[in-house]
Amino acid sequence: PAVNSVTSNAAFAFSGGITADIKLTRALFVSTGLLAEHQQFSSSRPNREFMGIDNTLSGDMVNIDIPLNIGWKFTNHPKRNYYITGGVSSLLYISEKYQNTERWQEVVEHVREDGGEEFVEYEVVTMETTSRESAAPFRNFHPFSRLNLTVGVEQKITTGVSFHVEPYLKIPLSGMGDEAIRITTGGVNFKVSF
């Protein structure tokens, strides 16, 4: 489970997959894998022509996250260990769907007749149009586009099997997807390792 953030808006996200930790020394390891990730976002930006009116871009994306992290296990106990990891992720987008809502204001003229006299009234009306777009699968690949930071705890369950809890933060290094959105993601990984 995770939460995506774009500007001030947040949305729920989730991912799952398989990872491999490759031991370098007693304390250092490299972690990589393949994670399928579902992200939703909504972003509001002010309309530059009309004060107080926002345009909205929302999206629903599915990608493959390919992390490359280095980790440091700073405790080495028989039952419980603590560690930190950091690195980068490359993202390959499988599905991208976007909805863009543009808003603007127009002055509408109303002509009415009262007692044989004609009156003209003006009203400011907020107008709106919505467009939907999608990108072709596997069209967007963004190498090393996200910084990964993780703190983890490993609890040994039995000999050779451990349970991990890893709070993480993924920070965009570039715009992602067809719309070049910068999505910051935070959440918790739950892993079973053997």
Tab-separated table of C-alpha atoms in Angstrom:
chain	number	residue	atom	x	y	z
A	1	PRO	CA	0.000	0.000	0.000
A	2	ALA	CA	1.083	3.572	-0.716
A	3	VAL	CA	-0.069	7.159	-1.110
A	4	ASN	CA	0.770	9.212	-4.225
A	5	SER	CA	1.146	12.952	-4.009
A	6	VAL	CA	1.061	15.484	-6.838
A	7	THR	CA	1.197	19.111	-5.645
A	8	SER	CA	-1.354	19.206	-2.794
A	9	ASN	CA	-3.537	16.270	-3.892
A	10	ALA	CA	-3.041	12.691	-2.682
A	11	ALA	CA	-4.380	9.334	-3.874
A	12	PHE	CA	-4.088	5.680	-2.847
A	13	ALA	CA	-1.695	3.386	-4.739
A	14	PHE	CA	-0.559	-0.208	-4.441
A	15	SER	CA	2.181	-2.433	-5.811
A	16	GLY	CA	3.494	-5.954	-5.581
A	17	GLY	CA	6.189	-8.094	-7.058
A	18	ILE	CA	9.377	-9.973	-6.477
A	19	THR	CA	12.768	-8.711	-5.356
A	20	ALA	CA	16.198	-10.231	-4.870
A	21	ASP	CA	18.800	-9.159	-2.319
A	22	ILE	CA	22.357	-9.966	-3.354
A	23	LYS	CA	24.789	-10.038	-0.439
A	24	LEU	CA	28.038	-8.118	-1.035
A	25	THR	CA	29.490	-8.227	2.484
A	26	ARG	CA	28.127	-9.111	5.905
A	27	ALA	CA	26.437	-5.689	6.109
A	28	LEU	CA	26.025	-4.521	2.472
A	29	PHE	CA	23.670	-5.865	-0.176
A	30	VAL	CA	22.233	-4.919	-3.580
A	31	SER	CA	18.467	-5.161	-4.053
A	32	THR	CA	16.654	-5.357	-7.393
A	33	GLY	CA	13.473	-6.867	-8.807
A	34	LEU	CA	10.252	-6.306	-10.732
A	35	LEU	CA	7.260	-4.589	-9.123
A	36	ALA	CA	3.885	-3.976	-10.757
A	37	GLU	CA	2.570	-0.621	-9.539
A	38	HIS	CA	-0.879	0.960	-9.879
A	39	GLN	CA	-0.922	4.742	-9.462
A	40	GLN	CA	-3.724	7.280	-9.523
A	41	PHE	CA	-3.300	11.020	-9.247
A	42	SER	CA	-5.159	14.293	-9.522
A	43	SER	CA	-3.466	17.627	-10.057
A	44	SER	CA	-4.986	21.103	-10.087
A	45	ARG	CA	-3.290	24.059	-11.700
A	46	PRO	CA	-4.550	27.629	-11.935
A	47	ASN	CA	-5.933	28.892	-15.227
A	48	ARG	CA	-3.632	31.777	-16.214
A	49	GLU	CA	-6.334	33.698	-18.058
A	50	PHE	CA	-9.119	33.541	-15.451
A	51	MET	CA	-8.508	34.265	-11.767
A	52	GLY	CA	-9.814	31.767	-9.223
A	53	ILE	CA	-10.414	28.978	-11.747
A	54	ASP	CA	-8.416	25.747	-11.769
A	55	ASN	CA	-7.818	23.235	-14.529
A	56	THR	CA	-7.552	19.585	-13.470
A	57	LEU	CA	-5.474	16.689	-14.770
A	58	SER	CA	-6.147	13.225	-13.328
A	59	GLY	CA	-4.706	9.897	-14.309
A	60	ASP	CA	-4.681	6.170	-13.781
A	61	MET	CA	-1.381	4.436	-14.589
A	62	VAL	CA	0.088	0.945	-14.307
A	63	ASN	CA	3.846	0.517	-14.551
A	64	ILE	CA	6.656	-1.916	-13.954
A	65	ASP	CA	9.110	-0.553	-11.374
A	66	ILE	CA	12.664	-1.916	-11.749
A	67	PRO	CA	14.577	-0.836	-8.621
A	68	LEU	CA	18.346	-0.877	-8.182
A	69	ASN	CA	19.169	-0.180	-4.535
A	70	ILE	CA	22.114	-0.643	-2.224
A	71	GLY	CA	21.390	-1.557	1.377
A	72	TRP	CA	23.212	-1.474	4.676
A	73	LYS	CA	22.196	-3.846	7.471
A	74	PHE	CA	23.371	-1.955	10.548
A	75	THR	CA	22.477	-4.683	13.048
A	76	ASN	CA	23.249	-8.391	12.844
A	77	HIS	CA	21.185	-10.310	15.419
A	78	PRO	CA	19.918	-13.884	15.176
A	79	LYS	CA	16.206	-12.872	15.374
A	80	ARG	CA	15.813	-9.229	14.255
A	81	ASN	CA	17.803	-6.901	11.988
A	82	TYR	CA	17.443	-3.272	10.919
A	83	TYR	CA	18.600	-1.831	7.620
A	84	ILE	CA	18.356	1.101	5.216
A	85	THR	CA	18.414	1.093	1.413
A	86	GLY	CA	18.682	3.759	-1.229
A	87	GLY	CA	18.891	3.813	-5.002
A	88	VAL	CA	16.970	4.485	-8.177
A	89	SER	CA	14.094	2.958	-10.136
A	90	SER	CA	13.450	2.700	-13.856
A	91	LEU	CA	9.778	2.734	-14.879
A	92	LEU	CA	8.096	1.031	-17.843
A	93	TYR	CA	4.452	2.055	-18.353
A	94	ILE	CA	1.940	-0.654	-19.312
A	95	SER	CA	-1.206	1.491	-19.134
A	96	GLU	CA	-1.758	5.265	-19.006
A	97	LYS	CA	-5.175	6.946	-18.954
A	98	TYR	CA	-5.603	10.691	-18.469
A	99	GLN	CA	-8.554	13.034	-18.034
A	100	ASN	CA	-7.974	16.730	-18.568
A	101	THR	CA	-10.646	19.238	-17.485
A	102	GLU	CA	-10.237	22.805	-18.774
A	103	ARG	CA	-12.337	25.625	-17.329
A	104	TRP	CA	-12.851	29.200	-18.521
A	105	GLN	CA	-15.308	32.070	-18.147
A	106	GLU	CA	-17.530	33.669	-20.740
A	107	VAL	CA	-19.851	36.647	-20.623
A	108	VAL	CA	-23.363	35.634	-21.710
A	109	GLU	CA	-25.867	38.240	-22.876
A	110	HIS	CA	-29.545	37.856	-21.935
A	111	VAL	CA	-32.179	40.028	-23.610
A	112	ARG	CA	-35.563	40.300	-21.899
A	113	GLU	CA	-38.622	42.339	-22.540
A	114	ASP	CA	-40.628	43.984	-19.807
A	115	GLY	CA	-43.596	46.287	-20.512
A	116	GLY	CA	-42.571	46.805	-24.128
A	117	GLU	CA	-39.043	47.770	-23.160
A	118	GLU	CA	-36.025	45.664	-23.954
A	119	PHE	CA	-33.409	45.045	-21.268
A	120	VAL	CA	-29.956	43.540	-21.763
A	121	GLU	CA	-28.338	41.701	-18.857
A	122	TYR	CA	-24.891	40.172	-18.743
A	123	GLU	CA	-23.844	37.126	-16.734
A	124	VAL	CA	-20.377	35.604	-16.226
A	125	VAL	CA	-20.617	31.834	-16.706
A	126	THR	CA	-17.915	29.267	-15.975
A	127	MET	CA	-17.605	26.810	-18.867
A	128	GLU	CA	-15.901	23.411	-18.811
A	129	THR	CA	-14.663	20.805	-21.263
A	130	THR	CA	-13.220	17.369	-20.483
A	131	SER	CA	-10.946	15.321	-22.722
A	132	ARG	CA	-9.695	11.782	-22.228
A	133	GLU	CA	-6.445	10.385	-23.587
A	134	SER	CA	-4.445	7.199	-23.249
A	135	ALA	CA	-0.926	6.220	-24.239
A	136	ALA	CA	0.005	3.024	-26.050
A	137	PRO	CA	1.315	0.221	-23.796
A	138	PHE	CA	5.107	0.145	-23.348
A	139	ARG	CA	5.467	3.521	-25.084
A	140	ASN	CA	7.118	5.225	-22.120
A	141	PHE	CA	10.258	3.926	-20.435
A	142	HIS	CA	11.942	6.238	-17.943
A	143	PRO	CA	15.382	4.956	-16.845
A	144	PHE	CA	16.564	6.007	-13.373
A	145	SER	CA	13.609	8.373	-12.980
A	146	ARG	CA	12.922	7.893	-9.268
A	147	LEU	CA	14.975	8.005	-6.074
A	148	ASN	CA	14.154	5.235	-3.555
A	149	LEU	CA	14.661	5.551	0.212
A	150	THR	CA	13.713	2.711	2.583
A	151	VAL	CA	14.100	1.860	6.261
A	152	GLY	CA	13.438	-1.778	7.124
A	153	VAL	CA	13.132	-4.308	9.904
A	154	GLU	CA	13.621	-8.036	9.319
A	155	GLN	CA	12.101	-10.508	11.790
A	156	LYS	CA	13.200	-14.121	11.473
A	157	ILE	CA	10.183	-16.479	11.569
A	158	THR	CA	11.956	-19.819	11.164
A	159	THR	CA	15.365	-20.891	9.931
A	160	GLY	CA	15.715	-19.385	6.457
A	161	VAL	CA	12.360	-17.504	6.451
A	162	SER	CA	11.971	-13.859	7.503
A	163	PHE	CA	9.218	-11.237	7.498
A	164	HIS	CA	10.123	-7.626	6.536
A	165	VAL	CA	8.356	-4.321	7.135
A	166	GLU	CA	9.776	-1.456	5.052
A	167	PRO	CA	8.437	2.118	5.157
A	168	TYR	CA	9.594	3.814	1.935
A	169	LEU	CA	9.625	7.051	-0.007
A	170	LYS	CA	9.958	7.307	-3.812
A	171	ILE	CA	10.889	10.772	-5.087
A	172	PRO	CA	10.628	11.643	-8.815
A	173	LEU	CA	13.847	12.708	-10.534
A	174	SER	CA	12.024	13.508	-13.791
A	175	GLY	CA	8.494	13.722	-15.163
A	176	MET	CA	6.833	10.333	-15.578
A	177	GLY	CA	4.410	8.974	-18.146
A	178	ASP	CA	3.003	10.698	-21.221
A	179	GLU	CA	2.061	13.821	-19.242
A	180	ALA	CA	5.490	14.076	-17.473
A	181	ILE	CA	3.880	14.094	-14.027
A	182	ARG	CA	6.069	14.226	-10.912
A	183	ILE	CA	4.501	11.790	-8.454
A	184	THR	CA	5.978	11.362	-4.981
A	185	THR	CA	5.006	8.043	-3.401
A	186	GLY	CA	5.235	6.920	0.206
A	187	GLY	CA	4.095	3.653	1.708
A	188	VAL	CA	5.039	0.388	3.381
A	189	ASN	CA	6.405	-2.814	1.838
A	190	PHE	CA	5.545	-6.120	3.499
A	191	LYS	CA	7.870	-8.917	2.363
A	192	VAL	CA	8.544	-12.567	3.116
A	193	SER	CA	12.111	-13.614	2.298
A	194	PHE	CA	13.754	-16.988	2.155
